[in-house]
Short mmCIF file of C-alpha atoms and ligand atoms in Angstrom, two decimals:
data_model
loop_
_atom_site.label_atom_id
_atom_site.label_comp_id
_atom_site.label_asym_id
_atom_site.label_seq_id
_atom_site.Cartn_x
_atom_site.Cartn_y
_atom_site.Cartn_z
CA MET A 1 -6.18 -37.93 -2.26
CA SER A 2 -5.38 -38.75 1.35
CA ARG A 3 -8.28 -39.32 3.80
CA THR A 4 -7.01 -36.46 5.94
CA VAL A 5 -7.34 -33.79 3.22
CA ARG A 6 -10.80 -32.19 3.62
CA SER A 7 -13.08 -31.35 0.79
CA LEU A 8 -15.08 -28.12 0.69
CA GLY A 9 -17.40 -27.74 3.70
CA GLU A 10 -16.41 -31.13 5.11
CA SER A 11 -14.71 -30.01 8.30
CA PRO A 12 -15.50 -27.05 10.48
CA ALA A 13 -13.18 -24.12 10.12
CA ASN A 14 -12.31 -24.18 13.85
CA ALA A 15 -10.53 -27.44 13.32
CA SER A 16 -8.29 -25.73 10.72
CA ARG A 17 -4.67 -26.86 10.52
CA VAL A 18 -3.64 -23.45 9.11
CA PHE A 19 -1.64 -21.13 11.32
CA HIS A 20 -4.19 -18.25 10.96
CA TYR A 21 -3.80 -14.64 12.06
CA GLU A 22 -6.52 -15.13 14.68
CA ILE A 23 -5.97 -18.66 15.88
CA GLY A 24 -9.16 -20.43 16.67
CA ARG A 25 -11.38 -18.02 14.76
CA ALA A 26 -13.79 -19.67 12.34
CA TYR A 27 -12.87 -17.87 9.09
CA PRO A 28 -15.43 -18.07 6.27
CA THR A 29 -14.05 -20.07 3.32
CA ALA A 30 -13.88 -17.84 0.28
CA VAL A 31 -14.80 -19.75 -2.87
CA GLY A 32 -15.60 -17.08 -5.45
CA GLY A 33 -16.05 -13.41 -6.13
CA ASP A 34 -17.27 -10.70 -8.39
CA ARG A 35 -16.31 -7.01 -8.37
CA CYS A 36 -16.39 -6.00 -4.68
CA TRP A 37 -18.05 -9.20 -3.47
CA VAL A 38 -16.45 -12.34 -2.06
CA HIS A 39 -18.59 -15.53 -1.95
CA ASP A 40 -18.14 -18.07 0.85
CA SER A 41 -18.69 -21.80 0.89
CA GLU A 42 -22.06 -21.40 2.67
CA GLY A 43 -23.47 -19.15 -0.10
CA ASN A 44 -23.01 -15.81 1.65
CA ARG A 45 -21.79 -12.69 -0.14
CA TRP A 46 -19.38 -10.39 1.62
CA LEU A 47 -18.99 -6.73 0.56
CA ASP A 48 -15.25 -6.03 0.63
CA ALA A 49 -14.69 -2.40 1.47
CA GLY A 50 -11.10 -3.16 2.27
CA GLY A 51 -10.42 -4.46 -1.25
CA GLY A 52 -8.34 -7.42 0.18
CA ALA A 53 -5.86 -5.12 1.99
CA GLY A 54 -6.00 -2.74 -0.97
CA ALA A 55 -4.70 -5.32 -3.42
CA VAL A 56 -7.98 -5.77 -5.31
CA THR A 57 -8.13 -2.65 -7.37
CA LEU A 58 -9.98 -3.99 -10.45
CA GLY A 59 -12.39 -6.30 -8.63
CA TYR A 60 -12.84 -10.02 -8.11
CA GLY A 61 -13.77 -12.49 -10.83
CA ILE A 62 -12.48 -10.90 -14.10
CA PRO A 63 -12.51 -13.67 -16.68
CA GLU A 64 -9.85 -12.02 -19.02
CA ILE A 65 -7.26 -12.06 -16.23
CA ALA A 66 -8.05 -15.62 -15.17
CA GLU A 67 -7.80 -16.72 -18.86
CA ALA A 68 -4.45 -14.96 -19.34
CA ILE A 69 -3.06 -16.77 -16.30
CA ALA A 70 -4.38 -20.12 -17.59
CA ARG A 71 -2.92 -19.51 -21.02
CA GLN A 72 0.49 -18.76 -19.51
CA ALA A 73 0.32 -21.79 -17.23
CA ASN A 74 -0.28 -24.03 -20.23
CA GLU A 75 2.73 -22.61 -22.01
CA LEU A 76 5.30 -21.97 -19.26
CA SER A 77 4.77 -21.17 -15.53
CA PHE A 78 8.28 -20.45 -14.49
CA ALA A 79 11.76 -20.01 -15.88
CA TYR A 80 14.57 -18.93 -13.62
CA SER A 81 15.41 -15.26 -14.17
CA ARG A 82 19.14 -15.70 -14.05
CA SER A 83 19.01 -18.06 -17.02
CA PHE A 84 15.99 -16.72 -19.08
CA THR A 85 13.70 -13.80 -19.57
CA THR A 86 10.04 -14.40 -20.47
CA LEU A 87 7.56 -12.65 -22.71
CA PRO A 88 5.12 -11.68 -19.89
CA GLN A 89 8.05 -10.19 -17.89
CA GLU A 90 9.22 -8.09 -20.86
CA GLN A 91 5.64 -7.05 -21.75
CA LEU A 92 4.90 -6.06 -18.17
CA ALA A 93 8.04 -3.88 -17.94
CA ASP A 94 6.91 -2.08 -21.17
CA LEU A 95 3.30 -1.59 -19.80
CA VAL A 96 4.46 -0.34 -16.33
CA LEU A 97 6.97 2.08 -17.79
CA GLU A 98 4.27 3.48 -20.07
CA ILE A 99 2.26 4.71 -17.07
CA ALA A 100 5.16 5.29 -14.64
CA PRO A 101 6.37 8.88 -13.98
CA ARG A 102 8.81 10.27 -16.56
CA GLY A 103 12.46 9.37 -16.07
CA MET A 104 11.88 5.79 -14.99
CA GLY A 105 13.68 3.23 -17.16
CA LEU A 106 13.77 -0.37 -15.82
CA CYS A 107 11.63 -2.74 -13.80
CA TYR A 108 12.59 -5.54 -11.41
CA PHE A 109 9.78 -7.97 -10.57
CA VAL A 110 9.29 -9.73 -7.22
CA SER A 111 6.47 -11.43 -5.30
CA GLY A 112 5.06 -8.69 -3.20
CA GLY A 113 5.42 -5.32 -1.45
CA SER A 114 7.92 -6.30 1.29
CA GLU A 115 10.23 -7.97 -1.29
CA ALA A 116 9.94 -4.86 -3.42
CA ASN A 117 11.00 -2.60 -0.55
CA GLU A 118 13.67 -4.94 0.61
CA SER A 119 15.02 -5.02 -2.97
CA ALA A 120 14.85 -1.25 -3.32
CA ILE A 121 16.90 -0.51 -0.25
CA LYS A 122 19.50 -2.93 -1.43
CA PHE A 123 19.48 -1.30 -4.92
CA ALA A 124 20.14 2.02 -3.22
CA ARG A 125 23.15 0.52 -1.46
CA LEU A 126 24.36 -1.12 -4.70
CA TYR A 127 23.94 2.19 -6.58
CA PHE A 128 26.33 4.01 -4.25
CA LEU A 129 28.82 1.14 -4.54
CA GLU A 130 28.57 1.53 -8.31
CA CYS A 131 29.18 5.28 -7.80
CA GLY A 132 32.32 4.65 -5.77
CA LYS A 133 30.72 5.87 -2.52
CA PRO A 134 30.81 2.74 -0.23
CA GLU A 135 30.33 4.90 2.92
CA LYS A 136 26.68 5.56 1.91
CA TYR A 137 24.46 2.83 3.34
CA LYS A 138 21.84 4.34 5.79
CA ILE A 139 18.20 4.35 4.88
CA LEU A 140 15.99 6.87 6.57
CA SER A 141 12.14 6.70 6.80
CA ARG A 142 9.22 8.49 8.30
CA TRP A 143 6.64 8.11 11.09
CA PRO A 144 3.93 6.80 10.75
CA SER A 145 4.59 4.43 7.86
CA TYR A 146 4.50 0.80 6.74
CA HIS A 147 7.03 -0.67 4.39
CA GLY A 148 6.66 -4.39 4.94
CA ASN A 149 6.93 -7.31 7.23
CA THR A 150 10.50 -8.57 6.71
CA LEU A 151 12.90 -7.56 9.46
CA ALA A 152 14.57 -4.88 7.34
CA THR A 153 11.36 -3.35 6.09
CA LEU A 154 9.75 -3.56 9.56
CA SER A 155 12.74 -1.73 10.94
CA LEU A 156 11.94 1.14 8.58
CA SER A 157 8.19 1.12 9.35
CA GLY A 158 6.56 3.42 11.86
CA ARG A 159 4.02 0.77 12.86
CA PRO A 160 4.60 -0.25 16.52
CA SER A 161 1.77 -2.83 16.67
CA TRP A 162 3.67 -5.15 14.32
CA SER A 163 7.32 -4.14 15.04
CA ALA A 164 7.30 -4.10 18.91
CA PRO A 165 7.58 -7.86 19.48
CA PHE A 166 10.73 -7.89 17.25
CA SER A 167 12.38 -4.75 18.62
CA PRO A 168 15.57 -6.57 19.83
CA MET A 169 15.99 -7.98 16.29
CA LEU A 170 15.31 -4.82 14.24
CA GLN A 171 17.94 -2.57 12.82
CA ARG A 172 18.29 0.93 14.24
CA ALA A 173 16.21 3.21 12.05
CA THR A 174 15.79 6.96 12.24
CA GLN A 175 12.56 8.60 11.17
CA ALA A 176 11.28 12.00 10.28
CA PRO A 177 7.68 13.03 10.95
CA VAL A 178 5.08 12.67 8.19
CA PRO A 179 3.19 15.88 7.55
CA TYR A 180 -0.05 15.11 9.29
CA PRO A 181 -2.34 18.14 8.81
CA LEU A 182 -5.01 16.97 11.34
CA HIS A 183 -2.44 16.82 14.15
CA TRP A 184 -0.74 20.12 13.45
CA SER A 185 -1.96 22.34 16.25
CA GLU A 186 -0.56 25.60 14.91
CA GLY A 187 -3.08 26.36 12.21
CA ASP A 188 -3.83 25.34 8.65
CA GLY A 189 -2.18 21.94 8.17
CA ASN A 190 -2.29 22.31 4.41
CA SER A 191 -0.16 25.47 4.36
CA GLU A 192 3.09 25.84 2.59
CA ARG A 193 4.68 26.77 5.95
CA TYR A 194 3.75 23.38 7.40
CA GLY A 195 5.00 21.55 4.23
CA ALA A 196 8.33 23.47 4.47
CA MET A 197 8.63 22.68 8.17
CA CYS A 198 8.17 18.95 7.65
CA ALA A 199 10.59 18.88 4.68
CA GLN A 200 13.11 20.70 6.94
CA ALA A 201 12.66 18.08 9.65
CA LEU A 202 13.71 15.46 7.07
CA GLU A 203 16.71 17.49 6.02
CA ASP A 204 17.73 18.00 9.64
CA LEU A 205 17.62 14.26 10.12
CA ILE A 206 19.84 13.70 7.00
CA VAL A 207 22.34 16.28 8.40
CA ARG A 208 22.29 14.69 11.84
CA GLU A 209 22.94 11.22 10.44
CA GLY A 210 25.63 12.63 8.20
CA PRO A 211 24.75 12.98 4.49
CA GLU A 212 28.02 11.14 3.52
CA SER A 213 26.48 8.02 5.15
CA VAL A 214 22.90 8.30 3.98
CA ALA A 215 21.93 6.35 0.88
CA ALA A 216 18.14 6.83 0.73
CA VAL A 217 14.93 8.02 2.18
CA ILE A 218 11.96 5.70 1.86
CA ALA A 219 8.48 7.17 2.10
CA GLU A 220 4.82 6.61 1.01
CA PRO A 221 3.65 9.54 -1.09
CA ILE A 222 0.26 9.33 0.60
CA VAL A 223 0.18 7.35 3.87
CA GLY A 224 -1.48 3.94 3.66
CA GLY A 225 -2.43 1.45 6.34
CA THR A 226 -0.94 3.14 9.39
CA SER A 227 -2.84 6.46 8.94
CA PRO A 228 -4.85 6.10 5.79
CA ALA A 229 -4.87 8.94 3.23
CA VAL A 230 -2.78 11.37 5.21
CA THR A 231 -1.63 13.75 2.50
CA PRO A 232 1.09 16.40 2.70
CA PRO A 233 0.81 20.04 1.78
CA PRO A 234 1.35 20.88 -1.90
CA ASN A 235 5.00 21.98 -1.66
CA TYR A 236 6.23 19.03 0.45
CA TRP A 237 7.31 16.56 -2.15
CA ARG A 238 9.04 19.13 -4.35
CA SER A 239 11.04 20.28 -1.31
CA VAL A 240 11.88 16.67 -0.34
CA ARG A 241 13.18 16.06 -3.89
CA GLU A 242 15.40 19.13 -3.70
CA ILE A 243 16.73 18.11 -0.22
CA CYS A 244 17.59 14.60 -1.52
CA ASP A 245 19.33 16.07 -4.54
CA ARG A 246 21.29 18.51 -2.31
CA HIS A 247 22.64 15.66 -0.12
CA ASP A 248 23.04 13.03 -2.93
CA VAL A 249 20.38 10.85 -1.29
CA LEU A 250 18.09 8.62 -3.29
CA LEU A 251 14.28 9.11 -2.99
CA VAL A 252 12.58 5.75 -2.80
CA LEU A 253 8.75 6.05 -2.94
CA ASP A 254 6.77 3.17 -1.61
CA GLU A 255 3.72 2.98 -3.88
CA VAL A 256 2.72 -0.54 -2.86
CA LEU A 257 -0.69 0.70 -1.87
CA THR A 258 -0.96 3.97 -3.89
CA GLY A 259 0.32 2.65 -7.24
CA PHE A 260 -1.78 1.56 -10.22
CA GLY A 261 -4.64 3.97 -9.83
CA ARG A 262 -5.61 3.70 -6.17
CA THR A 263 -5.43 7.48 -5.60
CA GLY A 264 -6.98 8.38 -8.94
CA ARG A 265 -3.60 8.84 -10.65
CA ALA A 266 -1.44 6.06 -12.04
CA PHE A 267 1.00 6.61 -9.05
CA GLY A 268 0.46 8.59 -5.88
CA ILE A 269 3.40 10.88 -6.65
CA ASP A 270 1.73 11.99 -9.94
CA HIS A 271 -0.33 14.37 -7.77
CA TRP A 272 2.86 16.41 -7.41
CA GLY A 273 4.80 15.69 -10.61
CA VAL A 274 7.99 14.76 -8.79
CA THR A 275 10.34 12.12 -10.19
CA PRO A 276 11.65 9.67 -7.63
CA ASP A 277 14.84 7.51 -8.00
CA LEU A 278 13.09 4.26 -7.25
CA ILE A 279 9.43 3.36 -6.92
CA THR A 280 8.17 0.13 -5.27
CA CYS A 281 4.84 -1.34 -6.01
CA ALA A 282 2.75 -4.51 -5.58
CA LYS A 283 -0.96 -4.95 -4.91
CA GLY A 284 -2.66 -3.18 -7.82
CA ILE A 285 0.00 -4.33 -10.32
CA SER A 286 -1.78 -7.65 -10.49
CA SER A 287 -4.93 -6.60 -8.62
CA GLY A 288 -4.38 -9.64 -6.39
CA TYR A 289 -4.67 -12.14 -9.16
CA ALA A 290 -1.15 -13.44 -8.41
CA PRO A 291 1.55 -12.51 -5.91
CA LEU A 292 3.54 -9.75 -7.64
CA GLY A 293 5.55 -6.65 -6.85
CA ALA A 294 8.05 -4.48 -8.61
CA VAL A 295 10.84 -1.96 -8.20
CA ILE A 296 10.79 0.67 -10.90
CA ILE A 297 14.22 2.12 -11.48
CA SER A 298 14.94 5.59 -12.81
CA ASP A 299 17.29 6.03 -15.81
CA ARG A 300 19.77 7.80 -13.56
CA VAL A 301 20.06 4.80 -11.19
CA ALA A 302 19.98 2.29 -14.05
CA ASP A 303 22.82 4.16 -15.85
CA ALA A 304 25.13 3.70 -12.86
CA PHE A 305 24.75 -0.06 -13.07
CA ARG A 306 24.99 -0.01 -16.94
CA THR A 307 28.25 1.98 -16.95
CA GLY A 308 29.50 0.37 -13.73
CA SER A 309 29.79 -3.36 -12.97
CA GLY A 310 26.95 -4.27 -15.31
CA THR A 311 25.65 -6.69 -12.62
CA LEU A 312 22.74 -6.62 -10.29
CA ARG A 313 23.92 -8.58 -7.21
CA HIS A 314 20.44 -9.47 -6.00
CA SER A 315 18.00 -12.25 -7.00
CA PHE A 316 15.12 -14.31 -5.65
CA THR A 317 14.13 -17.70 -7.09
CA TYR A 318 10.82 -16.21 -8.13
CA SER A 319 11.98 -12.87 -9.43
CA GLY A 320 9.98 -12.12 -12.58
CA HIS A 321 7.78 -15.23 -12.20
CA ALA A 322 6.13 -15.80 -15.60
CA LEU A 323 2.70 -16.71 -14.22
CA SER A 324 2.64 -13.64 -11.92
CA CYS A 325 3.87 -11.40 -14.75
CA ALA A 326 1.11 -12.72 -17.03
CA ALA A 327 -1.41 -11.78 -14.35
CA GLY A 328 0.29 -8.38 -14.19
CA VAL A 329 0.07 -7.82 -17.92
CA ALA A 330 -3.64 -8.72 -18.02
CA ALA A 331 -4.33 -6.56 -14.93
CA VAL A 332 -2.46 -3.46 -16.18
CA ARG A 333 -4.12 -3.80 -19.62
CA TYR A 334 -7.52 -4.07 -18.00
CA LEU A 335 -6.84 -1.07 -15.78
CA VAL A 336 -5.84 1.12 -18.83
CA GLU A 337 -8.26 -0.14 -21.43
CA ASN A 338 -11.27 0.37 -19.07
CA ASP A 339 -10.11 3.80 -18.01
CA LEU A 340 -10.30 2.75 -14.35
CA ILE A 341 -7.76 5.19 -13.02
CA ALA A 342 -10.14 8.12 -14.02
CA ARG A 343 -12.97 6.07 -12.53
CA ALA A 344 -11.11 5.72 -9.18
CA ASP A 345 -10.63 9.50 -9.17
CA GLU A 346 -14.27 10.24 -9.94
CA GLN A 347 -15.76 7.60 -7.68
CA GLY A 348 -13.31 8.50 -4.88
CA ARG A 349 -14.65 12.06 -4.86
CA GLU A 350 -18.20 10.85 -4.66
CA LEU A 351 -17.44 8.29 -1.94
CA LEU A 352 -15.57 10.93 0.06
CA HIS A 353 -18.45 13.33 -0.25
CA THR A 354 -20.85 10.54 0.95
CA ALA A 355 -18.58 9.51 3.81
CA LYS A 356 -18.22 13.11 5.10
CA ARG A 357 -21.71 12.72 6.52
CA LEU A 358 -20.06 10.56 9.22
CA LEU A 359 -18.63 13.80 10.61
CA GLU A 360 -22.12 14.19 12.24
CA HIS A 361 -20.84 11.79 14.84
CA ASP A 362 -18.92 13.24 17.75
CA GLU A 363 -16.42 10.48 17.58
CA VAL A 364 -15.37 11.14 14.01
CA ALA A 365 -12.42 13.78 13.86
CA GLU A 366 -11.74 13.57 10.15
CA VAL A 367 -12.89 11.93 6.95
CA ARG A 368 -10.18 12.34 4.31
CA GLY A 369 -9.32 10.70 1.04
CA VAL A 370 -7.53 10.75 -2.26
CA GLY A 371 -9.11 8.64 -5.02
CA LEU A 372 -10.33 5.35 -3.50
CA LEU A 373 -8.01 5.57 -0.48
CA ILE A 374 -10.13 6.88 2.29
CA GLY A 375 -9.39 7.30 5.96
CA ILE A 376 -11.81 7.87 8.86
CA GLU A 377 -10.07 9.05 12.00
CA PHE A 378 -11.79 8.95 15.37
CA ALA A 379 -11.18 11.67 17.94
CA GLU A 380 -9.03 10.89 20.93
CA GLU A 381 -11.33 12.91 23.20
CA SER A 382 -14.94 13.61 22.67
CA GLU A 383 -17.99 14.43 24.70
CA THR A 384 -18.70 10.67 24.87
CA SER A 385 -15.18 9.68 25.77
CA THR A 386 -15.84 9.21 29.47
CA THR A 387 -18.13 6.37 28.64
CA ARG A 388 -15.95 4.91 26.01
CA PRO A 389 -14.56 1.36 26.54
CA ALA A 390 -10.87 0.64 26.13
CA GLU A 391 -11.46 -1.15 22.77
CA ARG A 392 -10.87 1.11 19.82
CA ILE A 393 -13.89 2.55 18.07
CA ALA A 394 -12.53 1.28 14.80
CA ASP A 395 -12.38 -2.30 16.08
CA ARG A 396 -15.97 -2.13 17.35
CA VAL A 397 -17.22 -0.73 14.02
CA VAL A 398 -15.31 -3.46 12.16
CA SER A 399 -16.99 -6.12 14.33
CA PHE A 400 -20.41 -4.56 13.73
CA ALA A 401 -19.81 -4.46 9.96
CA ARG A 402 -18.53 -8.07 9.96
CA SER A 403 -21.89 -9.16 11.52
CA GLU A 404 -23.52 -7.55 8.40
CA ARG A 405 -21.00 -9.21 6.05
CA VAL A 406 -19.20 -6.01 5.18
CA ILE A 407 -15.40 -6.22 5.41
CA LEU A 408 -13.87 -3.08 6.94
CA THR A 409 -10.25 -2.69 7.96
CA PRO A 410 -8.96 -0.75 10.90
CA ALA A 411 -5.73 1.25 10.45
CA ALA A 412 -2.65 0.00 12.22
CA ASN A 413 -1.92 3.14 14.23
CA GLY A 414 -4.33 5.17 16.31
CA ASP A 415 -8.05 4.76 16.11
CA GLN A 416 -8.94 4.88 12.39
CA LEU A 417 -10.62 2.98 9.65
CA GLN A 418 -9.52 2.58 6.01
CA LEU A 419 -11.72 2.15 3.02
CA LEU A 420 -10.00 0.68 -0.11
CA PRO A 421 -12.84 -0.54 -2.30
CA PRO A 422 -12.20 -2.03 -5.76
CA PHE A 423 -12.58 0.60 -8.46
CA THR A 424 -15.59 -1.31 -9.92
CA THR A 425 -17.62 -0.83 -6.76
CA GLN A 426 -20.86 0.87 -7.57
CA ARG A 427 -22.71 3.79 -5.97
CA ASP A 428 -25.35 1.78 -4.05
CA GLU A 429 -22.50 -0.43 -2.77
CA TRP A 430 -20.55 2.42 -1.21
CA MET A 431 -23.75 3.82 0.19
CA THR A 432 -24.12 0.45 2.00
CA ILE A 433 -20.52 0.75 3.24
CA VAL A 434 -21.06 4.27 4.66
CA ASP A 435 -24.44 3.27 6.03
CA VAL A 436 -22.96 0.31 7.91
CA ILE A 437 -20.27 2.53 9.52
CA ASP A 438 -22.97 5.03 10.44
CA ARG A 439 -25.07 2.32 12.11
CA GLY A 440 -21.88 0.83 13.68
CA LEU A 441 -21.19 4.20 15.33
CA ARG A 442 -24.80 4.61 16.51
CA SER A 443 -24.58 1.15 18.11
CA LEU A 444 -21.74 2.39 20.36
CA HIS A 445 -24.23 4.37 22.48
N1 LIG B 292 4.33 -0.94 1.72
C1 LIG B 292 3.04 -0.52 1.88
C2 LIG B 292 2.81 0.96 1.71
C3 LIG B 292 2.01 -1.39 2.15
O1 LIG B 292 0.76 -0.94 2.25
C4 LIG B 292 2.34 -2.78 2.25
C5 LIG B 292 1.23 -3.74 2.56
O2 LIG B 292 0.17 -3.39 3.07
C6 LIG B 292 3.65 -3.18 2.10
C7 LIG B 292 4.56 -2.28 1.86
C8 LIG B 292 3.99 -4.64 2.22
O3 LIG B 292 3.47 -5.35 1.15
P1 LIG B 292 3.32 -6.93 1.24
O4 LIG B 292 2.28 -7.18 2.28
O5 LIG B 292 2.81 -7.30 -0.16
O6 LIG B 292 4.61 -7.57 1.52
#
């Protein structure tokens, strides 16, 4: 090996040649992990309350998954998907469709969430070409939201902190408001009236854009990283489904964060029993063991391709990558066989109950959650606001927690924190997480 390639611990991280998110920051070097813990090269253990951006659902260091990947690597790592299919890809499609909402019929595998959403919006366009409706091409979305970091998916995202620098390059996108109970000033944000109003706002948008030109609406069933765990009133998704049907618009649900058990159901939309036309997922499908994402396609959409051109004019070199799919097979099996979706539901309720004690702090406006997707939103105004520095409370609590080797993640919009622990985190570990936030908030005064 070349003299200039460092070995572990040889060279300080601040001399890194990697183009890091925070240039010049000395990142710890992760070398191992178990459950919710990441081990660094200096022997420290970090408690990961962010679950590696929500990807690590099952936990770090599961030998069965590592062995499945190694077995597949020994047999075949990659075969190009336009020439071959592979056993792990076929098995993964079977496993995913077994836990997907009813009415879903095919899977298309990619390398992550942005690719899944980019693919889904192209599938929506292709679907209407198959149906002989070439005038339908617009994709509508909601605010706040995050759908990915490619230019098309960023255009659809309501996440200014990441999209603003690219604004001249983004496509024009129109967005309807997400039902955001905390910020509805007119009463009970969980009421059917509020749900109906927000669904109506989406229908108004479709009508304004011209239903004959609208191909799809893309939305997260429960909001993720921009405003964690914001959940609509009970009637909202059913109404949105009806609106989409009325205007012949596909409903694309972005389950990149919420899929594979994160919210205590296999998919976030399972809380409402609504069938979407396309579902996108990533993260939990492989629990971070390999880069993997998927578009799950309803029978209705699949049939248009089957009876139409019979061709999917879309492909990436690494679509259906065998090694990633083998990781996916092992991860989904582990999820199901260990009953971890029910565990995320149960533990989520307990964690939420524990985290609600943070409401004792003036700064905390809301603690909300579904399964192990928890959001802590700080108040814009509080009795202490006059003394508050410009830096977000969330960022200060994150820095405090980092000094105690607890990884917390701020939300992208507003002043909020998100907790996305692996499903195998134990009670004493989330007590530590809540305790560090509590102390972080106390340290502000
Ligand atoms: N969609 C949602 C809801 C997400 O949370 C994310 C990532 O956080 C993405 C899309 C983009 O996924 P990726 O970072 O794998 O491209």
